[in-house]
mmCIF file of C-alpha atoms in Angstrom:
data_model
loop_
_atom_site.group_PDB
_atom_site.id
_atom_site.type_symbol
_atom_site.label_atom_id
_atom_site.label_comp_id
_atom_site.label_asym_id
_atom_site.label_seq_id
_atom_site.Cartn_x
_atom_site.Cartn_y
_atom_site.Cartn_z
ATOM 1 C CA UNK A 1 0.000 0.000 0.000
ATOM 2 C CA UNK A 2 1.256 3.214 -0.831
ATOM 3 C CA UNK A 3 0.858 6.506 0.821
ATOM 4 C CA UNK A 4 -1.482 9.584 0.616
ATOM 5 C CA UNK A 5 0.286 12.209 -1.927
ATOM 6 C CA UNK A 6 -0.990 15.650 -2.516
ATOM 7 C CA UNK A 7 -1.289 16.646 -6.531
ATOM 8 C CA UNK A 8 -2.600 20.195 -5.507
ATOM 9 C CA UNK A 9 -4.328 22.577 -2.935
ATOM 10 C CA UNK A 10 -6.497 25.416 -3.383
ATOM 11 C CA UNK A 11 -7.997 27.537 -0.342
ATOM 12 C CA UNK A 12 -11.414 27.922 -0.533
ATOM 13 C CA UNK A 13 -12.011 29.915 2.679
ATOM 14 C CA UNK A 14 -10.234 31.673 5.568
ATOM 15 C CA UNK A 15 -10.728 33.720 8.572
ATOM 16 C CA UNK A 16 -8.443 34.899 11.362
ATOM 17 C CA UNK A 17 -8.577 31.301 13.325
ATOM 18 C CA UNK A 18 -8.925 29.126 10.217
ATOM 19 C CA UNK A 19 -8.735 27.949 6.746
ATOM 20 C CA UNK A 20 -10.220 25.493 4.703
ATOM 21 C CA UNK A 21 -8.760 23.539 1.439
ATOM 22 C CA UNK A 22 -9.408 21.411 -1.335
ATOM 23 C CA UNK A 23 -6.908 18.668 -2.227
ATOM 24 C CA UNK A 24 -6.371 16.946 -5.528
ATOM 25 C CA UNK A 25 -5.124 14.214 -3.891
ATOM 26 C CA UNK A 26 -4.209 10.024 -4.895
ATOM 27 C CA UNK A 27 -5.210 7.873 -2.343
ATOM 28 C CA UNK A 28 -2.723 5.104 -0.668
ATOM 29 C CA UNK A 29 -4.482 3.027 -3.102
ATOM 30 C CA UNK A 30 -3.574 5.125 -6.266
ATOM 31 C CA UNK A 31 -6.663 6.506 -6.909
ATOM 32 C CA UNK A 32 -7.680 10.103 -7.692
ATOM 33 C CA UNK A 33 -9.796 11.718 -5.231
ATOM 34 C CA UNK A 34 -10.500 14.924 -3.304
ATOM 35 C CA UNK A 35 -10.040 15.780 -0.199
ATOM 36 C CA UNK A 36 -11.416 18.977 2.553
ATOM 37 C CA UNK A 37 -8.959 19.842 5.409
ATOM 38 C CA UNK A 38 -9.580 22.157 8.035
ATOM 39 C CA UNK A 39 -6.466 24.227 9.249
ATOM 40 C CA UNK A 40 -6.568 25.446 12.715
ATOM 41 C CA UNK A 41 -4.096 28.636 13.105
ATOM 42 C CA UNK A 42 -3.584 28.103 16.927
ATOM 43 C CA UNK A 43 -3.211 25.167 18.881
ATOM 44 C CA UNK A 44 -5.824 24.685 21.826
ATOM 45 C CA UNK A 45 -5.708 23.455 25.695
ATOM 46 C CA UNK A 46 -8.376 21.579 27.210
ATOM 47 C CA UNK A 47 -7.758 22.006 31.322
ATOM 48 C CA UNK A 48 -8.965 19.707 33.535
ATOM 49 C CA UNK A 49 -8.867 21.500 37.421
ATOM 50 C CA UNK A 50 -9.065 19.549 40.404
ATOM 51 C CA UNK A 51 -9.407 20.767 43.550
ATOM 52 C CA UNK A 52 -7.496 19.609 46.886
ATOM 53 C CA UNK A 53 -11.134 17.566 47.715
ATOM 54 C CA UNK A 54 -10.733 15.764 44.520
ATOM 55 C CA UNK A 55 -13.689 17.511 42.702
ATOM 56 C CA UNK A 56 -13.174 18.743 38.460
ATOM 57 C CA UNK A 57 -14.406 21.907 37.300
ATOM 58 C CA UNK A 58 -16.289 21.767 34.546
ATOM 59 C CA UNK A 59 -18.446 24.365 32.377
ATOM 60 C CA UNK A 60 -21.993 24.297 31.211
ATOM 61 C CA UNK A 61 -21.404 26.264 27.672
ATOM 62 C CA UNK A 62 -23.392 27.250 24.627
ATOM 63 C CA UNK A 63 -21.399 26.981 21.481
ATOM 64 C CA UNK A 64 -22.772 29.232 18.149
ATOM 65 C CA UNK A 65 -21.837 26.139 15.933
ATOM 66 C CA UNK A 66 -24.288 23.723 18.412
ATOM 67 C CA UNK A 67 -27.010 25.694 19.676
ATOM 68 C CA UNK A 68 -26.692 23.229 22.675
ATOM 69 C CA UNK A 69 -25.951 24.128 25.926
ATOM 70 C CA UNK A 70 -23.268 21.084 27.281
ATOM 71 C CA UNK A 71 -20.924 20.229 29.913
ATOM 72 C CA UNK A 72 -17.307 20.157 29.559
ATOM 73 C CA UNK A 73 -13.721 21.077 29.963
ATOM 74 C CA UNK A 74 -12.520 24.594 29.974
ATOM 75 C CA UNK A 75 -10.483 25.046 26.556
ATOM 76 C CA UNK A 76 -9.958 27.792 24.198
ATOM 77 C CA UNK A 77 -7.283 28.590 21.869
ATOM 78 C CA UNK A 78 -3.462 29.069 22.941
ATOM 79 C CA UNK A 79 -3.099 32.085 20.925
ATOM 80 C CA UNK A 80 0.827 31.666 20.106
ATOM 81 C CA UNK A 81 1.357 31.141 24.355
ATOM 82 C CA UNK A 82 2.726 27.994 25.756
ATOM 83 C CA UNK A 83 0.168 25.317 26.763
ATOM 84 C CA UNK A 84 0.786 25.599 30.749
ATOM 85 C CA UNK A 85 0.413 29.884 29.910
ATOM 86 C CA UNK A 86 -2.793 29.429 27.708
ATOM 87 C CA UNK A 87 -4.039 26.527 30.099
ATOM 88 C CA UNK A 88 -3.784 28.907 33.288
ATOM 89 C CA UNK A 89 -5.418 32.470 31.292
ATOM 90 C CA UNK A 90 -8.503 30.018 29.807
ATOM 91 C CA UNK A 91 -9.056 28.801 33.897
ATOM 92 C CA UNK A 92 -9.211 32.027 34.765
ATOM 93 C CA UNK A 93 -11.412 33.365 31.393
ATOM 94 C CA UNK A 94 -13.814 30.696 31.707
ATOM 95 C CA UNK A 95 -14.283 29.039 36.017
ATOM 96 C CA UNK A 96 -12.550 32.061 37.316
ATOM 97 C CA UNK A 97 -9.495 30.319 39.231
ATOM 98 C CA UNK A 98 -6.310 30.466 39.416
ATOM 99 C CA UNK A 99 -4.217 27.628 39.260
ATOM 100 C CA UNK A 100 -0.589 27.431 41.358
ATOM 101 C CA UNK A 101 0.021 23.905 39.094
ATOM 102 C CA UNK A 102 -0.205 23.226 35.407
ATOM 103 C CA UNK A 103 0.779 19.851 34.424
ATOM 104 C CA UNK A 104 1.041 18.937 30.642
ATOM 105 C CA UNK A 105 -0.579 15.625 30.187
ATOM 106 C CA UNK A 106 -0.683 14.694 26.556
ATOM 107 C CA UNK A 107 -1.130 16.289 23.076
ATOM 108 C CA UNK A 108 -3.783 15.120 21.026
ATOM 109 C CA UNK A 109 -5.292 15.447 17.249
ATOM 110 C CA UNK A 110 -9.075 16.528 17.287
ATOM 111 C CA UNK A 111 -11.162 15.082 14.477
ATOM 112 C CA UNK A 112 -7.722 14.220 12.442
ATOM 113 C CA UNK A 113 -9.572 12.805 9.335
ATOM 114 C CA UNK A 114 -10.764 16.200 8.737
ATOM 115 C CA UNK A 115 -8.706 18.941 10.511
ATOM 116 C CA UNK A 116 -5.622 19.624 11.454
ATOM 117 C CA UNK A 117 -6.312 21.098 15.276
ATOM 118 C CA UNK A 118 -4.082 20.123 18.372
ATOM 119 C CA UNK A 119 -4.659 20.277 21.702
ATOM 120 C CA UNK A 120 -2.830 19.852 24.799
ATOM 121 C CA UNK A 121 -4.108 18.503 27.373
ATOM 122 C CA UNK A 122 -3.088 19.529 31.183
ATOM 123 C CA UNK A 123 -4.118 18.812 34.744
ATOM 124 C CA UNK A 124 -4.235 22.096 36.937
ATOM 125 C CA UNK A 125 -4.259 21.745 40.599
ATOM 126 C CA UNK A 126 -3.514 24.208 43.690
ATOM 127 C CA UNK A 127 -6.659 26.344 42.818
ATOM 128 C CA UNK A 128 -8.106 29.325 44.364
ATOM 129 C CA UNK A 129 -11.099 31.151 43.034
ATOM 130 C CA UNK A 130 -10.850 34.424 41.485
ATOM 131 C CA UNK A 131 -14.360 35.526 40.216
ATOM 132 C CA UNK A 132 -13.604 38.467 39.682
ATOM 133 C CA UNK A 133 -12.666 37.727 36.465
ATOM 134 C CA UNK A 134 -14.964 35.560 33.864
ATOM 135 C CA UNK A 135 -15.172 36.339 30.189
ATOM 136 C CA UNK A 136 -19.371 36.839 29.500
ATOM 137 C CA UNK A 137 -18.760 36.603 25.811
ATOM 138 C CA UNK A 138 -18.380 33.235 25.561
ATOM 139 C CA UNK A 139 -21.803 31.318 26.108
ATOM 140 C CA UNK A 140 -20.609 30.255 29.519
ATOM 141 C CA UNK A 141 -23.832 29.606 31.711
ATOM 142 C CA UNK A 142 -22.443 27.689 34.566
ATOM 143 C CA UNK A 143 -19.260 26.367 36.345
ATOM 144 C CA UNK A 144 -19.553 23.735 38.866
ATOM 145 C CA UNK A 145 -17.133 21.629 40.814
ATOM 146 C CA UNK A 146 -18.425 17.332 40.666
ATOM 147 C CA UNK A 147 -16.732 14.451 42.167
ATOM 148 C CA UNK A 148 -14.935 11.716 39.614
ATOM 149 C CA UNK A 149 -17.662 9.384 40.015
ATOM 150 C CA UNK A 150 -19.833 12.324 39.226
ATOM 151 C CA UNK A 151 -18.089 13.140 35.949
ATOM 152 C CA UNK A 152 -17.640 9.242 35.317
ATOM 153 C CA UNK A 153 -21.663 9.139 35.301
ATOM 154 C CA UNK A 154 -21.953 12.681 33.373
ATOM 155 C CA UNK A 155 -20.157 11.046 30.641
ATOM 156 C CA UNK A 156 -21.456 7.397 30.850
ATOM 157 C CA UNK A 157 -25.217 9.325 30.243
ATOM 158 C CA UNK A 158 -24.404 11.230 27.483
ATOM 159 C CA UNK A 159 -24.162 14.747 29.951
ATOM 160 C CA UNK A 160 -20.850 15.332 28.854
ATOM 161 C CA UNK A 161 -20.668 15.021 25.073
ATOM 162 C CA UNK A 162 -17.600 16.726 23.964
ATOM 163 C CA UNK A 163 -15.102 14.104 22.629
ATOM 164 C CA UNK A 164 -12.213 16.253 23.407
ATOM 165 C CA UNK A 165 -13.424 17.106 27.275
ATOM 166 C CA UNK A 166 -14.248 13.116 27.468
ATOM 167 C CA UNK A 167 -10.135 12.299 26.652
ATOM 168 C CA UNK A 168 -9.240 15.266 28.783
ATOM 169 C CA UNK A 169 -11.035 14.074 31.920
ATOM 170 C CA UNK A 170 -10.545 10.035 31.305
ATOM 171 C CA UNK A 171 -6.764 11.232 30.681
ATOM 172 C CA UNK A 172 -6.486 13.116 33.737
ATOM 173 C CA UNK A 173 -8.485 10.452 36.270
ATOM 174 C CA UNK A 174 -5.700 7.780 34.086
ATOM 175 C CA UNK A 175 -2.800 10.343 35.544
ATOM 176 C CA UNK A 176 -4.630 10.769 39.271
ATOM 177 C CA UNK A 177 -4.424 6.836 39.246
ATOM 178 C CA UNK A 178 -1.089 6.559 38.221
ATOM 179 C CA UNK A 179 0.255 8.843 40.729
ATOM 180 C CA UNK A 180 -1.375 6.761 43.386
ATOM 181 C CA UNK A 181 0.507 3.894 42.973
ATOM 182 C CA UNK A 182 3.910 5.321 42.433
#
């Protein structure tokens, strides 16, 4: 089997955080085909905080492209910053806290037979509120602190929905498990 070779590109739309293309592409097989990428031009961080009782901090959030208000991970774009910088401002922007420790989990590909987006995913612990400070533009409804059994059930019923906040959360409880029997 060969491998996937690119013949041409042409942009057919882009804004400030994206672009979109059409490849003229051959297949691993040979064939001729076509192909629509997504380009993300940022990475993204999806945070998972966890207080000293144990308890995660998720969201409840509308998004414009969903029209559904859902439960997940705080996450937002790293706009050129490191992941552990982006993952502390987006805690802050979206549950209000601040977080004295930003661990970098894993990096991950979101929908990667479409788009090109990364994420990293981190762990943030030693938090302290600070609601002073919560970005209103961003659909955010609610932010609540649940228990891992909690989020384990959110998830198992369909509450949490978001494949990226699902990895993000099962990663960090893998992590919190780990670190227990080191």
């Amino acid at each position: 089997m060969g491998t996937w070779t690119t013949k041409s590109s042409k942009v057919v739309y882009e804004n400030p955080w994206l672009l979109v293309r059409e490849d003229k592409i051959i297949h691993p097989n040979g064939e001729d085909g076509m192909y629509g990428v997504v380009e993300s031009k940022s990475d993204a961080v999806f945070v998972v905080p966890i207080d000293s009782e144990g308890n995660v901090s998720i969201i409840q959030q509308e998004h414009y492209s969903t029209k559904e208000l859902a439960w997940q991970c705080v996450a937002g774009r790293t706009d050129g910053e490191l992941p552990e910088e982006a993952a502390k401002r987006e805690l802050l922007e979206e549950a209000g806290l601040d977080a004295g420790e930003i661990i970098v989990l894993s990096r991950a590909h979101t929908a990667s037979g479409l788009t090109t987006f990364r994420s990293t995913i981190c762990l943030a612990r030693q938090l302290t509120p600070n609601a002073n400070y919560i970005d209103e533009g961003e659909g955010i409804a609610t932010v609540a602190a649940f228990s891992i059994p909690t989020i384990h059930k959110m998830i198992l019923e369909g509450e949490i929905s978001n494949t990226e906040s699902i990895a993000a959360l099962l990663l960090a409880f893998a992590y919190l498990e780990k670190e227990k029997t080191v």
